mmCIF file of C-alpha atoms in Angstrom:
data_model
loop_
_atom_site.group_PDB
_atom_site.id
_atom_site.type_symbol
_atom_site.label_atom_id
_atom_site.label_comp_id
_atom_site.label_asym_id
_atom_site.label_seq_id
_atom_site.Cartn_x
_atom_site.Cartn_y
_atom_site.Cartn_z
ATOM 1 C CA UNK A 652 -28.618 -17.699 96.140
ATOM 2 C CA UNK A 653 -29.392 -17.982 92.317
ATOM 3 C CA UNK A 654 -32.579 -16.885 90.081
ATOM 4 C CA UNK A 655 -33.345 -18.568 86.853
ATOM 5 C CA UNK A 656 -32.703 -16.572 84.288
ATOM 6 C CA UNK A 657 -33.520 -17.089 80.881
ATOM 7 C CA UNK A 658 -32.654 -15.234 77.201
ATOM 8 C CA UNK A 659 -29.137 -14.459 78.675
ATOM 9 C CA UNK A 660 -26.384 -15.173 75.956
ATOM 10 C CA UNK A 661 -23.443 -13.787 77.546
ATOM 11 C CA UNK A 662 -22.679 -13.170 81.130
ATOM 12 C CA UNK A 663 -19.332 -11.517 82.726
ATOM 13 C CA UNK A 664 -17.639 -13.131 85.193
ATOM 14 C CA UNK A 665 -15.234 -11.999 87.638
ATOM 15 C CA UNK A 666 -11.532 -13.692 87.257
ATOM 16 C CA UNK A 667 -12.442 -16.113 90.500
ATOM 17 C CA UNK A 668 -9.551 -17.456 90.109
ATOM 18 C CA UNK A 669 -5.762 -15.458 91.076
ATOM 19 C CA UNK A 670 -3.890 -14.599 87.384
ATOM 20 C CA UNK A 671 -0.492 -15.027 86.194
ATOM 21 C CA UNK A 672 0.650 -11.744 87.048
ATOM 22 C CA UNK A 673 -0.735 -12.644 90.835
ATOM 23 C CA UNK A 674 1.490 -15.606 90.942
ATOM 24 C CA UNK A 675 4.680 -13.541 89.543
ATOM 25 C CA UNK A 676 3.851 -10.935 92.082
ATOM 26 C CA UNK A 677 3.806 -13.514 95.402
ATOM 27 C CA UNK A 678 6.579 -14.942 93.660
ATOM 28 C CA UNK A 679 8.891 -12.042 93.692
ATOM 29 C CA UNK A 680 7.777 -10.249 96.539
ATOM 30 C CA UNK A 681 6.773 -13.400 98.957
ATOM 31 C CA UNK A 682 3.087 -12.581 99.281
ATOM 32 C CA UNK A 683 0.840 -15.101 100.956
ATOM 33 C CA UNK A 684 -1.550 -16.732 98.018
ATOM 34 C CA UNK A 685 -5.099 -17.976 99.266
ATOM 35 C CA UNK A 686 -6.246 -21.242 97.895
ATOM 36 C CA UNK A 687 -7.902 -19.439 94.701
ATOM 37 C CA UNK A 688 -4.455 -17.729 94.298
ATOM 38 C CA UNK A 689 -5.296 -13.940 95.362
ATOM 39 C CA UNK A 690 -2.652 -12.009 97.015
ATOM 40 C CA UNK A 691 -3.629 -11.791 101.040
ATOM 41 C CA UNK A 692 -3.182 -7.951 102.210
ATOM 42 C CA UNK A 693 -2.610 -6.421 105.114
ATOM 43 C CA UNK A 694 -5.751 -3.996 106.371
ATOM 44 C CA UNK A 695 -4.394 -1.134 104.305
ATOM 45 C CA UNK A 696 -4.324 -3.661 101.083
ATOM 46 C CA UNK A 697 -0.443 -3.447 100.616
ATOM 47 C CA UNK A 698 1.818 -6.861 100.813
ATOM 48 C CA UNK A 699 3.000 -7.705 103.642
ATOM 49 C CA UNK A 700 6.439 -6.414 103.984
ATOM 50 C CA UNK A 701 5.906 -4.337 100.920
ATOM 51 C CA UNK A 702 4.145 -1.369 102.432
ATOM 52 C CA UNK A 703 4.741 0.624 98.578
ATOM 53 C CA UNK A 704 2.971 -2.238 97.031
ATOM 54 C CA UNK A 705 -0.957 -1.694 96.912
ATOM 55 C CA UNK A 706 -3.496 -4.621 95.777
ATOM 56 C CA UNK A 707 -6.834 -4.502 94.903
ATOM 57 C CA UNK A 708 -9.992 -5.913 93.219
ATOM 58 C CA UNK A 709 -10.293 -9.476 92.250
ATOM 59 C CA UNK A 710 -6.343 -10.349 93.107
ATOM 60 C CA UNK A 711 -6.938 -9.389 96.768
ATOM 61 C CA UNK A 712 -7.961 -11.347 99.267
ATOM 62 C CA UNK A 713 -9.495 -8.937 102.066
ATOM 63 C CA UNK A 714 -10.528 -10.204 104.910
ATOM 64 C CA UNK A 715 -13.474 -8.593 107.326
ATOM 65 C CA UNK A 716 -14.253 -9.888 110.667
ATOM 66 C CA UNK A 717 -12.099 -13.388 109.136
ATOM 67 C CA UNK A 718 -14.361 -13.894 106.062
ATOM 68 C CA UNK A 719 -13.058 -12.630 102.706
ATOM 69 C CA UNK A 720 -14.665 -9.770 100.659
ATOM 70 C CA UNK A 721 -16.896 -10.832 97.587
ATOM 71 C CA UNK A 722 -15.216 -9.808 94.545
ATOM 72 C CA UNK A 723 -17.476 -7.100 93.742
ATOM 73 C CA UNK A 724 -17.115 -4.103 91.552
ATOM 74 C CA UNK A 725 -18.026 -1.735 94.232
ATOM 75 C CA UNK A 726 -15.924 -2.905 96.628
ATOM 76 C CA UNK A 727 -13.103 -2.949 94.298
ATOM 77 C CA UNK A 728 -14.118 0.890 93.533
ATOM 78 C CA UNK A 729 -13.718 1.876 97.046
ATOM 79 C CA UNK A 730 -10.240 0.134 97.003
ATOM 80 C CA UNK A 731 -9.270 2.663 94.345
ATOM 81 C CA UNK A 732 -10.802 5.508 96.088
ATOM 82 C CA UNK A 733 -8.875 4.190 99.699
ATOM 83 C CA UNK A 734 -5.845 3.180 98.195
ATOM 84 C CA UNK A 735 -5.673 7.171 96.283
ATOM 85 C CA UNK A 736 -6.465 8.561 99.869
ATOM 86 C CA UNK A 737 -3.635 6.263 101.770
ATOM 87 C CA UNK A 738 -1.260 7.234 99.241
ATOM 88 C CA UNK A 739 -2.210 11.065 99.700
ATOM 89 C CA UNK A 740 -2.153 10.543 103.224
ATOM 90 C CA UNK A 741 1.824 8.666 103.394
ATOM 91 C CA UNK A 742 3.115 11.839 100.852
ATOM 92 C CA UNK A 743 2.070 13.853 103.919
ATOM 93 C CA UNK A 744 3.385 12.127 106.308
ATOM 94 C CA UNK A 745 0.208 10.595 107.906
ATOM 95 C CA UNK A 746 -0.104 6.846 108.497
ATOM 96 C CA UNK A 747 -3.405 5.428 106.638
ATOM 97 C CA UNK A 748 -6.122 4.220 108.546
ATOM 98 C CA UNK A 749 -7.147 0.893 107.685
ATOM 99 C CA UNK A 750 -9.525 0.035 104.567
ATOM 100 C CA UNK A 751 -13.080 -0.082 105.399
ATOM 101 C CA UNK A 752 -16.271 -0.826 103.049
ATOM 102 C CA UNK A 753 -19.754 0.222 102.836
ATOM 103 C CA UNK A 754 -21.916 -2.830 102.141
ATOM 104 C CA UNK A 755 -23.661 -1.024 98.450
ATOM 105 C CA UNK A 756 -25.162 -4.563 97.633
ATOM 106 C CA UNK A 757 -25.351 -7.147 95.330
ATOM 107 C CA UNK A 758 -26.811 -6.866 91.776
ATOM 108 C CA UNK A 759 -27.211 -8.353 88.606
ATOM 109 C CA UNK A 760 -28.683 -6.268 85.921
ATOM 110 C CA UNK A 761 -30.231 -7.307 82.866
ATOM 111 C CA UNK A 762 -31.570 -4.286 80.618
ATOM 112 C CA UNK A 763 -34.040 -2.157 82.674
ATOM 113 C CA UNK A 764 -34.334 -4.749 85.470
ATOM 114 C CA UNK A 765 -32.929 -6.913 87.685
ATOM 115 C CA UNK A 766 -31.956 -8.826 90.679
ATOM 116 C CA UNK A 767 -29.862 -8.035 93.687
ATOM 117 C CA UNK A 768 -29.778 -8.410 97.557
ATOM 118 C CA UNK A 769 -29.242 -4.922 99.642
ATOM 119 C CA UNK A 770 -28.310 -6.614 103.328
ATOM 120 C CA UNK A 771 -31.213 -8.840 103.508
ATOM 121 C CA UNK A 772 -33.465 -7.157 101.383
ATOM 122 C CA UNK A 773 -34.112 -9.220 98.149
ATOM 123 C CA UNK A 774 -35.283 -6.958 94.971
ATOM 124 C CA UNK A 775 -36.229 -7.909 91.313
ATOM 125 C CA UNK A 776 -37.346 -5.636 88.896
ATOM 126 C CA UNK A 777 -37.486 -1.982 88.715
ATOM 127 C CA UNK A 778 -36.272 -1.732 92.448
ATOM 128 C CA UNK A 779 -33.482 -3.520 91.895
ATOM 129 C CA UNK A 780 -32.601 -1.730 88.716
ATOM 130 C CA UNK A 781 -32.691 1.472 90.789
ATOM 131 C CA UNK A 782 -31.386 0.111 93.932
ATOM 132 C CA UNK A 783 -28.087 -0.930 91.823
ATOM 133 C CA UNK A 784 -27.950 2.577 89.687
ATOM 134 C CA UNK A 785 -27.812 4.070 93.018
ATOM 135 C CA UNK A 786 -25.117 2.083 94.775
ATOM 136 C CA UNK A 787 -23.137 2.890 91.818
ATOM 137 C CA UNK A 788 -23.645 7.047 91.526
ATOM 138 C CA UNK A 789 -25.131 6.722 88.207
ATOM 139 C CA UNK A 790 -25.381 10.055 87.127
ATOM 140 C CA UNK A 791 -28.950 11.603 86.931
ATOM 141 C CA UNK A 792 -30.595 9.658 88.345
ATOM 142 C CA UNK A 793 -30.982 11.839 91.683
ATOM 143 C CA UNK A 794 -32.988 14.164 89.209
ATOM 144 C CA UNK A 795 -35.014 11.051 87.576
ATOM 145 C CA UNK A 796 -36.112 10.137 90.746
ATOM 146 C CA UNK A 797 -36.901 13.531 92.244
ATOM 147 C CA UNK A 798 -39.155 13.236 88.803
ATOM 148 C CA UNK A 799 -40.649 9.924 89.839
ATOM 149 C CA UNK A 800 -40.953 10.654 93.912
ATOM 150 C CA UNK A 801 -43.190 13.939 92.281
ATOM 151 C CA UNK A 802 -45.598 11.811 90.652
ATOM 152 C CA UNK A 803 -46.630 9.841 93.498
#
């Protein structure tokens, strides 16, 4: 899917592509690469055969239902939050179930607007904006729109 977009002068990417310190990492520990050169995981994102070795963002390759995860800051984000509760979890003895995502969306925000896809839903605009500041937990805005949902 793309949307023209216009006035933009720079744009963040995600590293698409596996880094150095991916390839020293499969090197040393014998990790499967994908053909972009992320790191496949097991379910509970460590390296195979390297259960003390967690992985996660853009150098994992995650795999749902055989189709890989989109490198996405809110999936990486719940990574952090699952990988801090596995760890937790193998301290107490307790073997970690295996990682699981919430689908927050897609988004691309460009001052107070936007574009993004929320399952099938396409949004531009204001909706998006908001869609996007909620996926994320921006703070306050449960009280701006409490303000907004008032005025209607």
């Amino acid at each position: 899917r793309s949307f023209p977009v216009t006035g933009v002068q720079t744009c963040a990417l995600p590293n698409l592509e596996g880094s150095e310190f991916g390839q020293t990492l499969a090197k040393e520990t014998a990790a499967p690469l994908d053909e972009s050169g992320r790191i496949r995981v097991r379910p509970d994102l460590t390296i195979p055969e390297h259960p003390e070795i967690y992985v996660i963002g853009d150098l994992a390759r995650v795999e749902t239902s055989g189709e890989p995860l989109p490198q996405l800051a809110t999936i990486a984000s719940q990574q952090g939050r699952y990988v801090a509760s596995a760890i937790r979890d193998r301290l107490a003895g307790y073997e970690p179930a295996p990682f699981s995502h919430v689908d927050q969306g897609q988004f691309a925000l460009i001052g107070r607007g936007g574009v993004g896809f929320l399952g099938e839903t396409e949004m531009t605009g204001a909706s998006a904006y908001l869609a996007a500041k909620f996926a994320l937990g921006w703070p306050g805005l449960r009280a701006y729109s409490a303000v907004i949902g008032s005025r209607t």
